[in-house]
Short mmCIF file of C-alpha atoms and ligand atoms in Angstrom, two decimals:
data_model
loop_
_atom_site.label_atom_id
_atom_site.label_comp_id
_atom_site.label_asym_id
_atom_site.label_seq_id
_atom_site.Cartn_x
_atom_site.Cartn_y
_atom_site.Cartn_z
CA MET O 1 124.61 125.14 154.33
CA VAL O 2 126.19 122.26 151.83
CA SER O 3 129.44 121.66 150.57
CA PHE O 4 130.52 123.40 146.80
CA GLU O 5 130.52 119.29 145.64
CA ASP O 6 126.90 118.59 147.08
CA ALA O 7 124.97 121.96 145.87
CA ARG O 8 126.63 121.86 142.19
CA HIS O 9 124.84 117.75 142.11
CA LEU O 10 121.80 119.12 143.69
CA VAL O 11 121.58 121.53 140.79
CA GLU O 12 122.93 118.93 138.08
CA GLN O 13 120.11 116.78 139.17
CA HIS O 14 117.22 119.10 138.93
CA ALA O 15 118.85 120.38 135.54
CA ALA O 16 118.78 117.00 134.33
CA GLY O 17 114.77 116.59 135.11
CA VAL O 18 113.99 120.20 132.48
CA SER O 19 112.81 119.82 129.20
CA PRO O 20 114.17 122.25 126.51
CA GLY O 21 111.36 125.15 124.52
CA GLU O 22 109.84 124.58 121.34
CA VAL O 23 112.07 123.63 118.15
CA GLU O 24 112.46 126.51 115.40
CA THR O 25 114.72 126.23 112.32
CA VAL O 26 117.68 128.94 111.42
CA ASP O 27 120.06 130.00 109.39
CA LEU O 28 122.88 127.78 109.96
CA LEU O 29 125.17 131.16 111.08
CA LEU O 30 122.65 132.16 112.97
CA GLY O 31 122.88 128.28 114.54
CA LEU O 32 126.35 129.73 116.20
CA GLY O 33 125.79 129.47 120.15
CA ARG O 34 122.46 127.73 119.66
CA VAL O 35 121.40 123.91 120.55
CA LEU O 36 121.02 121.34 118.16
CA ALA O 37 117.54 119.89 118.20
CA GLU O 38 118.32 117.51 115.31
CA GLY O 39 121.17 114.94 115.12
CA ILE O 40 123.24 116.08 111.69
CA LEU O 41 123.67 112.84 110.10
CA ALA O 42 126.64 112.50 106.86
CA ASP O 43 124.76 113.01 103.85
CA ARG O 44 127.50 110.82 102.16
CA ASP O 45 130.55 109.10 102.76
CA PHE O 46 133.55 111.42 104.39
CA PRO O 47 135.60 111.48 102.33
CA PRO O 48 133.33 110.65 99.19
CA PHE O 49 136.33 109.60 97.38
CA ALA O 50 139.76 108.55 98.58
CA ARG O 51 141.30 111.89 99.01
CA ALA O 52 145.04 112.53 98.64
CA THR O 53 146.17 114.48 101.76
CA ARG O 54 149.80 115.37 99.77
CA ASP O 55 151.04 116.44 96.34
CA GLY O 56 152.76 113.76 95.18
CA TYR O 57 152.60 110.95 93.37
CA ALA O 58 150.03 108.27 93.08
CA VAL O 59 151.60 104.92 93.15
CA ARG O 60 152.06 101.17 94.17
CA ALA O 61 153.62 100.79 97.47
CA ALA O 62 155.40 97.46 95.82
CA ASP O 63 156.75 99.42 93.12
CA VAL O 64 158.49 101.60 95.81
CA VAL O 65 160.14 99.24 97.66
CA GLU O 66 163.59 99.21 95.77
CA ILE O 67 164.67 103.19 96.00
CA PRO O 68 165.39 104.90 93.92
CA ALA O 69 162.82 103.57 91.84
CA ARG O 70 162.20 104.96 88.13
CA LEU O 71 158.39 104.78 87.30
CA GLU O 72 156.80 105.84 83.98
CA LEU O 73 154.41 109.09 84.37
CA VAL O 74 150.89 108.53 83.15
CA GLY O 75 149.01 111.88 83.55
CA GLU O 76 147.82 114.19 86.42
CA VAL O 77 144.55 114.01 89.05
CA LYS O 78 144.07 117.62 90.13
CA ALA O 79 141.43 118.08 93.10
CA GLY O 80 138.30 118.26 91.04
CA ASP O 81 139.05 116.08 88.65
CA TRP O 82 137.27 112.61 88.48
CA LEU O 83 138.20 110.02 86.88
CA GLU O 84 136.54 107.42 84.97
CA PRO O 85 136.86 104.04 86.94
CA GLY O 86 139.55 102.62 84.70
CA VAL O 87 140.96 104.63 82.15
CA PRO O 88 143.42 105.88 82.79
CA SER O 89 144.71 103.55 86.45
CA VAL O 90 147.89 103.38 87.91
CA GLY O 91 149.22 99.99 86.56
CA PRO O 92 152.53 98.24 87.55
CA GLY O 93 155.76 100.19 87.22
CA ARG O 94 153.40 103.55 86.36
CA ALA O 95 152.80 106.53 88.91
CA MET O 96 150.55 109.53 88.06
CA ALA O 97 151.14 113.19 89.53
CA ILE O 98 148.47 113.96 92.08
CA MET O 99 147.81 117.41 94.04
CA THR O 100 146.24 117.49 97.98
CA GLY O 101 142.34 116.79 97.72
CA ALA O 102 142.36 115.25 94.18
CA PRO O 103 140.40 111.58 93.98
CA LEU O 104 142.82 108.17 94.37
CA PRO O 105 143.27 107.22 90.65
CA ALA O 106 142.46 103.13 90.50
CA GLY O 107 145.27 100.89 90.80
CA ALA O 108 147.21 103.50 92.97
CA ASP O 109 147.06 102.58 96.69
CA ALA O 110 149.65 105.29 98.34
CA VAL O 111 150.86 108.49 97.46
CA VAL O 112 154.60 109.64 97.39
CA MET O 113 155.11 112.96 98.77
CA VAL O 114 156.38 115.21 95.78
CA GLU O 115 159.14 116.37 97.92
CA HIS O 116 160.96 112.39 97.79
CA THR O 117 160.70 112.43 93.83
CA SER O 118 162.37 114.18 90.86
CA SER O 119 160.52 114.20 87.33
CA ILE O 120 162.80 113.19 84.52
CA HIS O 121 162.28 114.31 81.72
CA GLU O 122 164.42 112.15 78.95
CA PRO O 123 164.03 112.19 75.55
CA ALA O 124 161.89 109.19 73.92
CA GLY O 125 163.79 106.12 73.23
CA LYS O 126 167.25 106.76 75.38
CA LEU O 127 165.89 105.10 78.58
CA VAL O 128 166.35 101.09 78.56
CA GLY O 129 163.42 99.21 77.57
CA LYS O 130 160.88 101.98 77.40
CA SER O 131 159.72 104.93 75.17
CA VAL O 132 158.16 107.16 77.27
CA ASP O 133 158.46 111.01 77.70
CA LYS O 134 158.06 111.20 81.43
CA LEU O 135 159.20 109.14 84.01
CA VAL O 136 159.67 109.75 87.54
CA GLU O 137 162.64 108.90 90.35
CA VAL O 138 161.48 108.03 93.51
CA ARG O 139 164.18 108.45 96.51
CA ARG O 140 161.74 107.19 99.28
CA SER O 141 159.15 104.11 99.88
CA VAL O 142 155.96 104.20 101.01
CA GLY O 143 153.27 101.98 102.86
CA VAL O 144 150.16 100.89 101.25
CA GLY O 145 147.58 103.12 102.33
CA GLU O 146 150.03 106.43 103.15
CA ASN O 147 149.05 109.85 102.26
CA PHE O 148 145.65 109.42 101.57
CA VAL O 149 142.56 108.79 103.51
CA PRO O 150 140.11 105.98 102.52
CA ARG O 151 136.87 106.57 100.87
CA GLY O 152 134.19 106.20 104.16
CA ALA O 153 137.43 106.98 106.54
CA GLU O 154 135.91 109.89 108.43
CA ALA O 155 132.13 108.80 108.43
CA ARG O 156 130.14 106.58 106.37
CA ALA O 157 126.65 108.29 104.84
CA GLY O 158 123.85 108.24 107.74
CA GLN O 159 126.58 107.91 110.69
CA LEU O 160 125.76 110.60 113.34
CA LEU O 161 128.10 113.63 113.02
CA LEU O 162 126.67 115.85 115.85
CA ASP O 163 124.43 114.89 118.38
CA ARG O 164 121.28 116.51 119.39
CA GLY O 165 121.71 118.50 122.54
CA ARG O 166 125.01 119.85 121.85
CA ARG O 167 125.99 123.68 121.30
CA LEU O 168 126.92 124.88 117.95
CA ASP O 169 130.37 125.75 117.78
CA HIS O 170 132.58 126.79 114.51
CA ALA O 171 133.54 123.14 114.10
CA GLY O 172 130.21 122.19 114.49
CA ILE O 173 129.33 124.78 111.84
CA ALA O 174 132.03 123.68 109.79
CA ILE O 175 129.95 119.94 110.20
CA ALA O 176 126.25 121.46 109.22
CA ALA O 177 127.90 123.00 106.56
CA SER O 178 129.79 120.34 104.72
CA VAL O 179 126.92 118.02 104.49
CA GLY O 180 125.10 121.09 103.18
CA LYS O 181 122.58 122.00 105.62
CA SER O 182 122.01 125.95 105.31
CA GLY O 183 119.25 125.85 108.44
CA VAL O 184 119.37 123.52 111.20
CA GLU O 185 116.55 122.88 114.04
CA VAL O 186 117.58 124.51 117.51
CA PHE O 187 115.91 124.55 120.77
CA ARG O 188 113.79 128.40 121.20
CA LYS O 189 116.27 129.87 123.99
CA PRO O 190 115.18 130.08 127.81
CA ARG O 191 114.47 133.17 128.81
CA VAL O 192 116.18 134.28 131.87
CA ALA O 193 114.25 136.46 134.19
CA VAL O 194 117.29 138.94 135.88
CA LEU O 195 115.81 141.02 139.09
CA SER O 196 118.15 142.36 140.80
CA THR O 197 117.29 143.61 144.47
CA GLY O 198 118.55 146.52 146.65
CA ASP O 199 117.59 149.63 147.88
CA GLU O 200 120.96 151.14 146.82
CA VAL O 201 121.01 149.87 143.28
CA VAL O 202 120.14 152.38 140.73
CA GLU O 203 119.54 151.83 136.87
CA ILE O 204 122.81 152.70 134.79
CA ASP O 205 121.77 155.71 133.06
CA ALA O 206 120.55 157.44 136.82
CA THR O 207 123.13 159.80 138.40
CA PRO O 208 123.72 157.77 141.53
CA GLY O 209 123.05 159.56 145.00
CA PRO O 210 126.34 159.57 147.39
CA ALA O 211 125.41 156.50 148.46
CA GLN O 212 123.81 154.66 145.68
CA ILE O 213 125.88 152.33 143.37
CA ARG O 214 124.44 151.63 139.88
CA ASN O 215 122.67 147.89 138.80
CA SER O 216 125.57 146.09 136.75
CA ASN O 217 124.68 143.13 138.26
CA SER O 218 121.83 142.86 135.89
CA TYR O 219 124.04 143.65 133.19
CA SER O 220 127.18 140.92 134.28
CA LEU O 221 123.69 138.56 134.52
CA ALA O 222 122.63 139.53 131.05
CA ALA O 223 125.58 139.00 129.68
CA GLN O 224 126.40 135.68 130.84
CA VAL O 225 123.21 134.28 130.64
CA GLN O 226 123.38 135.14 126.79
CA ASN O 227 126.99 133.56 127.06
CA ALA O 228 125.25 130.46 128.37
CA GLY O 229 122.24 130.24 125.69
CA GLY O 230 119.97 132.12 127.53
CA GLU O 231 117.63 135.28 126.97
CA ALA O 232 118.04 137.36 129.63
CA VAL O 233 115.10 139.45 130.33
CA ARG O 234 115.85 142.29 132.63
CA LEU O 235 112.88 143.38 135.32
CA ALA O 236 113.16 146.58 137.04
CA ILE O 237 115.15 146.72 140.44
CA ALA O 238 113.32 145.72 143.75
CA PRO O 239 113.75 147.68 146.55
CA ASP O 240 114.28 145.94 149.93
CA GLU O 241 110.19 146.25 150.41
CA ARG O 242 108.22 143.02 150.67
CA LYS O 243 105.55 144.06 148.49
CA LYS O 244 107.30 145.35 145.45
CA LEU O 245 109.78 142.69 145.96
CA ARG O 246 107.14 139.91 145.80
CA ALA O 247 105.51 141.76 142.41
CA LEU O 248 108.93 141.60 140.98
CA ILE O 249 109.34 137.98 141.79
CA LYS O 250 106.28 137.00 140.37
CA GLU O 251 106.97 138.58 137.24
CA GLY O 252 109.96 136.73 136.90
CA LEU O 253 108.92 133.23 137.56
CA GLY O 254 106.50 133.96 134.61
CA CYS O 255 110.26 133.00 132.31
CA ASP O 256 111.61 130.05 132.48
CA LEU O 257 114.12 130.80 135.18
CA LEU O 258 114.80 133.30 137.99
CA LEU O 259 117.71 134.85 138.92
CA LEU O 260 117.98 137.10 141.72
CA THR O 261 120.42 139.17 142.94
CA GLY O 262 120.86 140.49 146.51
CA GLY O 263 119.18 140.07 149.49
CA VAL O 264 120.03 136.58 150.09
CA SER O 265 122.52 137.53 153.22
CA MET O 266 121.63 137.76 156.65
CA GLY O 267 120.72 141.48 156.97
CA LYS O 268 117.73 142.97 158.37
CA TYR O 269 116.53 143.83 154.60
CA ASP O 270 117.95 140.66 153.05
CA LEU O 271 114.14 140.17 152.04
CA VAL O 272 114.84 137.46 149.29
CA GLU O 273 114.54 134.35 150.80
CA GLN O 274 111.34 135.18 152.95
CA VAL O 275 109.32 136.54 149.78
CA LEU O 276 110.09 133.42 148.21
CA GLY O 277 109.04 131.21 151.28
CA GLU O 278 105.60 132.87 151.11
CA LEU O 279 105.25 132.22 147.77
CA LYS O 280 105.68 128.51 149.15
CA ALA O 281 109.28 127.72 147.27
CA GLU O 282 110.62 124.67 148.22
CA PHE O 283 114.75 125.03 148.84
CA TYR O 284 117.32 123.08 147.77
CA PHE O 285 120.25 124.99 149.33
CA THR O 286 120.53 127.85 151.32
CA GLY O 287 123.95 128.55 151.53
CA ALA O 288 127.24 126.65 150.25
CA GLU O 289 130.62 126.33 151.66
CA ILE O 290 132.27 128.43 148.91
CA GLN O 291 133.90 131.95 148.96
CA PRO O 292 133.03 133.79 147.33
CA GLY O 293 129.04 133.12 147.04
CA ARG O 294 128.23 131.68 150.10
CA PRO O 295 125.11 132.68 150.96
CA VAL O 296 123.52 131.31 147.45
CA VAL O 297 120.24 130.08 147.38
CA PHE O 298 118.62 127.49 144.61
CA GLY O 299 115.17 126.28 144.70
CA SER O 300 111.72 125.99 142.86
CA CYS O 301 108.34 127.73 143.28
CA GLY O 302 105.67 124.63 142.55
CA ALA O 303 103.09 124.85 139.88
CA ASP O 304 100.89 125.77 142.14
CA THR O 305 102.48 129.08 142.34
CA PRO O 306 100.27 132.25 140.74
CA VAL O 307 102.69 133.51 138.29
CA ARG O 308 102.42 136.24 135.72
CA VAL O 309 103.74 135.46 132.20
CA PHE O 310 105.91 137.73 130.91
CA ALA O 311 105.19 138.64 127.40
CA ALA O 312 108.31 139.43 125.99
CA ARG O 313 108.42 136.95 123.45
CA PRO O 314 105.70 135.55 121.29
CA LEU O 315 107.17 131.95 121.38
CA SER O 316 106.58 131.60 125.01
CA ALA O 317 103.08 131.16 126.53
CA PRO O 318 100.31 133.83 126.06
CA THR O 319 99.94 136.48 128.42
CA GLY O 320 98.02 136.03 131.34
CA VAL O 321 98.11 132.41 131.30
CA SER O 322 99.56 130.89 134.55
CA ALA O 323 102.87 128.64 133.93
CA PRO O 324 101.94 125.03 134.44
CA HIS O 325 104.98 123.85 135.97
CA LYS O 326 108.10 124.14 138.49
CA LYS O 327 110.21 127.04 137.78
CA TYR O 328 113.65 127.26 139.67
CA PHE O 329 115.68 129.99 140.91
CA PHE O 330 118.71 131.05 141.90
CA GLY O 331 119.16 133.38 144.61
CA LEU O 332 122.69 134.86 143.60
CA PRO O 333 124.88 137.17 146.78
CA GLY O 334 124.50 140.62 145.37
CA ASN O 335 128.19 141.02 145.65
CA PRO O 336 129.04 141.33 142.24
CA VAL O 337 131.96 139.49 142.00
CA SER O 338 129.80 136.75 144.19
CA THR O 339 127.31 137.37 141.78
CA MET O 340 129.45 136.20 138.84
CA VAL O 341 131.15 132.96 140.34
CA THR O 342 127.64 131.86 141.58
CA PHE O 343 126.40 132.22 138.18
CA GLU O 344 129.35 130.18 136.76
CA LEU O 345 128.89 127.32 139.17
CA PHE O 346 125.35 126.73 139.38
CA ALA O 347 123.18 128.82 137.27
CA ARG O 348 124.71 127.98 134.10
CA PRO O 349 124.20 124.35 134.25
CA MET O 350 120.73 124.61 134.48
CA ILE O 351 120.65 127.61 131.43
CA GLU O 352 122.12 124.99 129.60
CA ALA O 353 119.74 121.96 130.41
CA LEU O 354 116.69 124.49 129.80
CA ALA O 355 118.26 125.36 126.20
CA GLY O 356 118.03 121.76 125.83
CA MET O 357 122.01 121.25 126.14
CA THR O 358 123.51 117.43 127.18
CA PRO O 359 124.81 117.76 130.53
CA GLN O 360 128.91 119.58 130.26
CA PRO O 361 131.12 118.99 133.19
CA LEU O 362 132.36 121.42 134.80
CA ILE O 363 136.35 121.59 133.69
CA PHE O 364 139.28 122.17 136.02
CA LEU O 365 142.57 122.99 134.36
CA CYS O 366 145.99 122.58 136.17
CA ALA O 367 149.01 125.41 136.52
CA ARG O 368 151.92 125.86 138.65
CA LEU O 369 151.56 128.81 141.25
CA LYS O 370 153.22 131.69 141.12
CA SER O 371 153.36 132.94 144.52
CA GLU O 372 152.29 131.42 148.12
CA ILE O 373 148.66 131.58 149.10
CA ARG O 374 147.55 131.72 152.40
CA THR O 375 143.84 131.86 154.01
CA LYS O 376 141.67 130.13 156.10
CA THR O 377 140.08 126.77 156.20
CA GLY O 378 136.66 125.52 155.78
CA LEU O 379 134.99 127.17 152.40
CA LYS O 380 135.96 125.82 149.05
CA ARG O 381 137.56 128.70 147.30
CA PHE O 382 137.33 130.91 143.63
CA LEU O 383 139.86 133.31 143.64
CA PRO O 384 140.29 135.50 140.79
CA ALA O 385 143.40 134.95 139.23
CA VAL O 386 145.63 135.36 135.92
CA LEU O 387 146.94 132.72 134.30
CA SER O 388 150.16 133.60 132.11
CA GLY O 389 153.27 132.17 131.12
CA GLU O 390 155.44 131.87 128.14
CA PHE O 391 154.16 128.32 125.62
CA GLU O 392 153.59 125.42 127.76
CA ASN O 393 154.66 127.21 131.00
CA ALA O 394 151.82 127.90 132.36
CA GLU O 395 151.99 130.02 135.98
CA VAL O 396 148.60 131.50 137.80
CA GLU O 397 149.03 134.21 140.56
CA LEU O 398 145.66 135.62 142.54
CA ALA O 399 144.97 139.10 140.85
CA ARG O 400 145.11 141.61 143.61
CA TRP O 401 141.78 142.33 144.90
CA GLN O 402 139.88 144.26 147.63
CA GLY O 403 137.17 141.53 147.96
CA SER O 404 133.75 140.18 146.44
CA GLY O 405 133.01 143.90 145.21
CA ASP O 406 135.73 144.47 143.05
CA ILE O 407 135.07 144.19 139.50
CA ALA O 408 137.69 145.67 138.30
CA ALA O 409 139.93 143.04 139.38
CA LEU O 410 137.89 140.34 138.19
CA ALA O 411 138.05 141.86 135.01
CA ARG O 412 141.75 141.60 135.24
CA ALA O 413 141.87 137.94 135.98
CA ASN O 414 141.61 135.19 133.61
CA CYS O 415 140.61 132.08 135.67
CA TYR O 416 139.63 131.58 139.03
CA VAL O 417 142.81 129.50 141.32
CA VAL O 418 140.13 126.63 143.05
CA ILE O 419 141.57 126.43 147.02
CA PRO O 420 140.32 122.94 148.75
CA PRO O 421 138.45 124.25 151.88
CA ASP O 422 140.88 121.69 154.26
CA ARG O 423 144.15 124.16 152.56
CA GLU O 424 145.53 127.19 154.29
CA ARG O 425 148.65 127.55 152.81
CA ILE O 426 149.77 126.51 149.12
CA ASP O 427 153.75 127.24 148.29
CA ALA O 428 154.97 128.85 145.26
CA GLY O 429 155.73 125.90 142.29
CA GLU O 430 152.27 123.74 143.55
CA TRP O 431 150.22 122.74 141.24
CA VAL O 432 146.62 123.98 141.76
CA SER O 433 143.22 123.55 140.43
CA LEU O 434 141.92 126.34 138.11
CA LEU O 435 138.64 126.78 136.67
CA MET O 436 138.52 128.99 133.37
CA ARG O 437 136.61 132.21 133.39
CA SER O 438 133.84 132.16 130.30
CA GLY O 439 133.43 134.39 127.54
P1 AMP K 1 123.31 142.21 149.35
O1 AMP K 1 123.58 140.81 148.87
O2 AMP K 1 121.74 142.69 148.80
O3 AMP K 1 123.62 142.58 150.61
O4 AMP K 1 124.31 143.01 148.12
C1 AMP K 1 125.88 143.00 149.06
C2 AMP K 1 126.74 143.87 148.20
O5 AMP K 1 126.39 144.09 146.76
C3 AMP K 1 125.93 145.61 148.50
O6 AMP K 1 127.70 146.08 148.10
C4 AMP K 1 125.59 145.86 147.59
O7 AMP K 1 125.43 147.21 147.42
C5 AMP K 1 126.00 144.97 145.81
N1 AMP K 1 124.92 145.10 145.21
C6 AMP K 1 123.95 144.40 145.39
N2 AMP K 1 123.14 144.69 143.94
C7 AMP K 1 123.64 144.84 143.11
C8 AMP K 1 123.78 145.17 141.86
N3 AMP K 1 122.53 144.73 141.34
N4 AMP K 1 124.82 145.70 141.19
C9 AMP K 1 125.78 146.27 141.81
N5 AMP K 1 126.18 145.65 142.84
C10 AMP K 1 125.45 145.14 143.66
MG1 MG K 2 120.88 144.46 149.14
#
C-alpha cells in the first residue's frame, strides 16, 4: 500500500519511459484532441505587418501631445489594404483614418481611437494657413506604439508556436490554421484494452438476471480512454475463472495498455492479481491509500510474456507476432465510481504518455466548502462534489452518494473534493482542494 502521491509518482516515472506510436498526417480538424508529432512554426512574422487594434486615426504621437490637435486627413486605410511604402504616408501634422486589422501607414507611430476624435468638414481656405478639405480633431494624446501591434511582436518567422507533444485543442487548431497547415502530423492513438471482470457482469444488451449487473465499466472506461487521447478496445467480459481470465488478459496485453476492472479486492474470487502473477507480472503498487479506489493495482508484463497481438487496426503490429516490449496494466477496482476516479488519477497520465503527450501535472483548484465534512483519517479522499455559485463566488458541496457504486451521484457531480488523510472534519467556509472532472 502506497500513498496517493507515491502511487502517482510511480505512474509518472513509468510513463516518462514509454514511446508513442507511429506518426500519421490528418486533416486539421481531425487533429482536434490528437497529439502533435511535429512542432508548428510561424511561417512568417506574426503579425505580418504593424496591425491597428482600434478603429481611429494613424498619427504621429508628437503631433497630439497638445490637445485638442487639428491634423490634416490624408486618406484612409482599411483591413486588407496594402499601402506601398511611402505613398501616401503620415507626415508631420497629418493623420490617416485607419480600421482595426489594417496596416499602420508609414510615418505613423500610434493610433488614436475614433471615440477621441471628430472629423471636421470645413470649406477649403477657411482654415488658418491650410487649404485642405478635411481635418480631424484629436482630443486625447497617445503614446508612441499605442493601439497597434508591431510586426513580429507575437512571433517571428520560424519561431516555434506549438510544441510536438502538445494535444491540439481549439487554440492549437487556430495556430495551425493561421500558419496555413491544412494537415497536421500526429501520433497514432494508443490502443487501450478494456477488460471487465466478474461473474455477475453481463453485456449491456443482455437482460440481466436478478443478481446480475450490466457492464457499465467497460463503457465508462472506453469513454475516458477516448477522452484521454486513446482508442479503446473493449474485450469480452472475463468471468471470475482463472483460465478464461488469463486468456483475456493475454489478449489485452496485445494492446498498448491494459485496463482491468474488478477482481482486485480481497475476495475469494478476486483473481486478477493472481493471474497476472502467473503471467510473471511485475507490480509497482497493489493498493493506494485513497478512497474511492484503494485496491488499485499498477504493473507491467515483461517482454518475455507471450501475448496475442490484438488485430483491431492495420497500424498495429501484425497479428500473431509477439509484442516486443513491456506492457503496462492497471487493475482498477470494479465499483464504478472507484473505476472512474482511479482512471483519472493513474491511468490517464499513462495513456497521455503513450499518445506522445508531454506530461501534464494534475491540477487542483480551490473553493470554499458550503457545508461541513466529517470523515475518517488515513486515506486521501476524492469525493464527488458539486461546484456552484455565481461568478467569482464559487462554493463546493459533497454530492449525496451511497458509496462507490453510486454512478448517479457521480453523474450529478462536476468535481471531486480532495480531503487530506489527516483531516477528520472540515468546517463550512474552509478552502478545500478540488479536482475537476474531465469530459
Ligand atoms: P469487484 O471489484 O470485482 O469486487 O467489484 C466491486 C463492485 O463493482 C461489485 O458490486 C461489482 O458488481 C461492481 N462491478 C464490477 N465490475 C463492474 C462492471 N464492469 N460494471 C459495473 N459494475 C461492476
Ligand atoms: Mg468482481
